[in-house]
Short mmCIF file of C-alpha atoms in Angstrom, two decimals:
data_model
loop_
_atom_site.label_atom_id
_atom_site.label_comp_id
_atom_site.label_asym_id
_atom_site.label_seq_id
_atom_site.Cartn_x
_atom_site.Cartn_y
_atom_site.Cartn_z
CA UNK A 1 0.00 0.00 0.00
CA UNK A 2 1.48 3.33 -1.09
CA UNK A 3 2.29 5.82 1.66
CA UNK A 4 0.18 8.98 1.65
CA UNK A 5 1.85 12.28 0.84
CA UNK A 6 1.74 15.17 3.30
CA UNK A 7 -0.59 17.02 0.90
CA UNK A 8 -3.00 14.06 0.88
CA UNK A 9 -2.98 13.90 4.67
CA UNK A 10 -3.70 17.64 4.95
CA UNK A 11 -6.59 17.39 2.46
CA UNK A 12 -8.21 14.57 4.44
CA UNK A 13 -8.10 16.64 7.63
CA UNK A 14 -7.76 15.63 11.28
CA UNK A 15 -9.22 12.34 12.40
CA UNK A 16 -8.53 9.03 14.08
CA UNK A 17 -5.05 8.72 12.57
CA UNK A 18 -4.16 12.37 11.90
CA UNK A 19 -3.48 15.44 14.04
CA UNK A 20 -2.28 18.92 13.07
CA UNK A 21 -0.17 21.20 15.29
CA UNK A 22 0.90 24.79 14.62
CA UNK A 23 3.82 24.05 16.92
CA UNK A 24 4.57 21.67 19.79
CA UNK A 25 3.37 23.47 22.93
CA UNK A 26 5.25 21.15 25.27
CA UNK A 27 6.87 17.70 25.31
CA UNK A 28 4.13 16.55 27.72
CA UNK A 29 1.31 17.36 25.30
CA UNK A 30 3.03 15.76 22.34
CA UNK A 31 3.82 12.63 24.37
CA UNK A 32 0.07 12.28 24.93
CA UNK A 33 -0.64 12.44 21.18
CA UNK A 34 2.12 9.98 20.28
CA UNK A 35 0.95 7.50 22.93
CA UNK A 36 -2.68 7.75 21.78
CA UNK A 37 -1.66 6.85 18.22
CA UNK A 38 0.51 3.94 19.39
CA UNK A 39 -2.28 2.60 21.63
CA UNK A 40 -4.90 2.76 18.85
CA UNK A 41 -4.31 2.45 15.09
CA UNK A 42 -1.12 4.43 14.59
CA UNK A 43 -1.14 7.85 12.93
CA UNK A 44 0.60 10.91 11.58
CA UNK A 45 1.25 14.19 13.38
CA UNK A 46 1.87 17.20 11.12
CA UNK A 47 3.68 20.14 12.72
CA UNK A 48 3.39 23.56 11.11
CA UNK A 49 -0.24 23.04 10.08
CA UNK A 50 -3.26 24.85 11.55
CA UNK A 51 -6.39 22.95 12.63
CA UNK A 52 -8.04 24.25 9.46
CA UNK A 53 -5.32 22.67 7.33
CA UNK A 54 -3.63 25.98 6.53
CA UNK A 55 0.13 25.63 5.96
CA UNK A 56 1.95 27.81 8.51
CA UNK A 57 5.38 26.20 8.67
CA UNK A 58 7.57 25.72 11.73
CA UNK A 59 9.68 28.53 13.16
CA UNK A 60 12.57 26.27 14.17
CA UNK A 61 12.85 22.63 13.15
CA UNK A 62 15.56 22.10 15.80
CA UNK A 63 13.29 23.40 18.59
CA UNK A 64 10.50 21.01 17.53
CA UNK A 65 12.95 18.09 17.32
CA UNK A 66 14.21 18.78 20.85
CA UNK A 67 10.65 18.63 22.24
CA UNK A 68 9.99 15.40 20.34
CA UNK A 69 13.24 13.94 21.69
CA UNK A 70 12.24 14.83 25.27
CA UNK A 71 8.79 13.29 24.78
CA UNK A 72 10.02 10.00 23.32
CA UNK A 73 13.13 9.76 25.49
CA UNK A 74 11.71 10.69 28.90
CA UNK A 75 7.91 10.88 28.90
CA UNK A 76 6.71 7.67 27.22
CA UNK A 77 6.75 4.20 28.83
CA UNK A 78 7.58 1.73 27.43
CA UNK A 79 9.64 3.65 24.90
CA UNK A 80 8.45 4.09 21.32
CA UNK A 81 10.21 4.60 18.02
CA UNK A 82 8.81 7.33 15.77
CA UNK A 83 9.71 8.40 12.24
CA UNK A 84 10.29 12.07 11.46
CA UNK A 85 10.60 13.72 8.07
CA UNK A 86 10.17 17.26 6.78
CA UNK A 87 9.05 18.87 3.53
CA UNK A 88 8.76 22.31 2.00
CA UNK A 89 5.18 23.28 1.18
CA UNK A 90 4.56 26.71 -0.32
CA UNK A 91 8.09 27.59 0.76
CA UNK A 92 7.35 26.67 4.41
CA UNK A 93 8.92 23.83 6.41
CA UNK A 94 6.40 21.24 7.61
CA UNK A 95 7.33 18.24 9.78
CA UNK A 96 5.64 14.84 9.71
CA UNK A 97 5.85 12.46 12.66
CA UNK A 98 4.65 8.92 11.94
CA UNK A 99 3.70 6.55 14.75
CA UNK A 100 2.89 2.86 14.20
CA UNK A 101 0.30 0.96 16.20
CA UNK A 102 2.43 -0.65 18.88
CA UNK A 103 2.62 -4.39 19.59
CA UNK A 104 3.74 -3.45 23.13
CA UNK A 105 0.67 -1.41 24.12
CA UNK A 106 -0.54 -0.04 26.38
CA UNK A 107 1.97 2.81 26.51
CA UNK A 108 1.85 5.54 29.16
CA UNK A 109 2.49 9.27 28.82
CA UNK A 110 4.00 10.96 31.88
CA UNK A 111 2.34 14.31 32.69
CA UNK A 112 3.57 17.40 34.52
CA UNK A 113 2.59 15.84 37.85
CA UNK A 114 4.70 12.76 37.09
CA UNK A 115 1.54 10.66 36.67
CA UNK A 116 1.57 7.84 34.10
CA UNK A 117 -1.61 7.89 32.00
CA UNK A 118 -2.76 5.74 29.09
CA UNK A 119 -4.28 7.62 26.15
CA UNK A 120 -6.21 6.23 23.20
CA UNK A 121 -7.38 7.91 20.02
CA UNK A 122 -11.13 8.60 19.69
CA UNK A 123 -12.15 10.35 16.47
CA UNK A 124 -9.77 13.35 16.35
CA UNK A 125 -9.01 13.50 20.10
CA UNK A 126 -6.47 11.89 22.43
CA UNK A 127 -8.53 10.57 25.34
CA UNK A 128 -7.15 9.43 28.71
CA UNK A 129 -8.12 6.18 30.28
CA UNK A 130 -7.54 7.58 33.75
CA UNK A 131 -6.04 5.67 36.53
CA UNK A 132 -8.36 2.92 36.32
CA UNK A 133 -5.76 4.43 37.21
CA UNK A 134 -7.53 3.99 40.39
CA UNK A 135 -6.08 3.31 43.78
CA UNK A 136 -5.11 -0.31 44.26
CA UNK A 137 -5.19 -1.15 40.56
CA UNK A 138 -1.94 -2.64 39.27
CA UNK A 139 -0.51 -2.31 35.77
CA UNK A 140 -1.27 -6.00 35.20
CA UNK A 141 -4.93 -5.45 36.16
CA UNK A 142 -5.11 -2.48 33.81
CA UNK A 143 -3.60 -4.34 30.89
CA UNK A 144 -5.94 -7.29 31.50
CA UNK A 145 -8.98 -4.99 31.51
CA UNK A 146 -7.93 -3.19 28.32
CA UNK A 147 -7.24 -6.51 26.61
CA UNK A 148 -10.66 -7.99 27.42
CA UNK A 149 -12.85 -8.61 24.39
CA UNK A 150 -15.89 -6.77 25.77
CA UNK A 151 -13.91 -3.62 26.65
CA UNK A 152 -12.13 -3.58 23.28
CA UNK A 153 -15.50 -3.91 21.53
CA UNK A 154 -16.96 -1.09 23.65
CA UNK A 155 -14.03 1.27 22.98
CA UNK A 156 -14.19 0.52 19.25
CA UNK A 157 -17.92 1.35 19.28
CA UNK A 158 -17.40 4.61 21.21
CA UNK A 159 -14.69 5.74 18.79
CA UNK A 160 -17.46 6.07 16.20
CA UNK A 161 -20.49 6.85 18.37
CA UNK A 162 -20.84 9.60 20.98
CA UNK A 163 -22.48 7.44 23.64
CA UNK A 164 -23.85 4.02 24.54
CA UNK A 165 -26.71 2.70 26.69
CA UNK A 166 -26.92 -0.62 28.51
CA UNK A 167 -29.51 -1.85 25.99
CA UNK A 168 -27.24 -1.12 23.02
CA UNK A 169 -24.14 -2.48 24.77
CA UNK A 170 -25.96 -5.72 25.69
CA UNK A 171 -26.84 -6.28 22.03
CA UNK A 172 -23.30 -5.51 20.83
CA UNK A 173 -21.64 -8.11 23.08
CA UNK A 174 -24.63 -10.46 23.44
CA UNK A 175 -25.17 -10.35 27.22
CA UNK A 176 -28.17 -9.45 29.37
CA UNK A 177 -29.10 -5.79 29.65
CA UNK A 178 -28.76 -6.04 33.45
CA UNK A 179 -25.18 -7.30 33.18
CA UNK A 180 -24.35 -4.66 30.56
CA UNK A 181 -25.69 -1.99 32.90
CA UNK A 182 -23.50 -3.26 35.77
CA UNK A 183 -20.44 -3.23 33.49
CA UNK A 184 -21.09 0.35 32.33
CA UNK A 185 -21.54 1.57 35.90
CA UNK A 186 -18.37 -0.23 36.96
CA UNK A 187 -16.41 1.41 34.15
CA UNK A 188 -17.85 4.79 35.14
CA UNK A 189 -16.68 4.25 38.73
CA UNK A 190 -13.23 3.42 37.40
CA UNK A 191 -13.28 6.67 35.37
CA UNK A 192 -13.02 4.92 32.03
CA UNK A 193 -16.51 6.10 31.10
CA UNK A 194 -18.44 9.26 31.86
CA UNK A 195 -22.15 9.07 32.66
CA UNK A 196 -23.68 11.78 30.46
CA UNK A 197 -27.35 11.12 31.17
CA UNK A 198 -28.85 10.19 34.52
CA UNK A 199 -32.35 9.84 33.09
CA UNK A 200 -33.52 6.46 31.84
CA UNK A 201 -32.02 5.08 29.73
CA UNK A 202 -28.67 6.16 31.15
CA UNK A 203 -26.02 6.97 28.54
CA UNK A 204 -22.24 6.74 28.85
CA UNK A 205 -19.37 8.10 26.79
CA UNK A 206 -15.59 7.81 26.95
CA UNK A 207 -14.22 10.19 29.56
CA UNK A 208 -12.78 13.24 27.80
CA UNK A 209 -9.51 14.97 28.60
CA UNK A 210 -9.81 18.15 30.59
#
């Protein structure tokens, strides 16, 4: 399969596997984006591009590279390999960072408070799966939960849909509505999901980053 050109990626706009940045605000923020791609379907980050797709160019390629080096070298666990290339578009330097879906997921991004958080990609956003990331939960427990068939199916569904109810979830994974409701409430307690409607039927969505 032929690799897409930067122009093609820009024309298609931001989405599950694409994000645009005018510049890298901080190594912490870019670590979050890189991790979300690696934990989901891989993706491309274009630096020097506005959200609208306008070509702005980067002020200093070296400054952007230093922030990427800090992110990948110090703020991502386990470590990831990324591919970086640059191109001149309309006389402006644009950088492309490619991230493959990782066979070693989940990966964590370390934030400013030295907390390790898993991010996944949902539509055009990098979404935290908070410390299901809850007290007393071990990394092994977390990995087991994320690897479970029902949770993977639910996350896949919520990447495309804004919310889910127990009735819909029960049909998707072929269990009773009562059991589906218990699972959704449990995931809400663990801060994986956010309850967005308290009226019947209750609706849940993936918890968004603040």
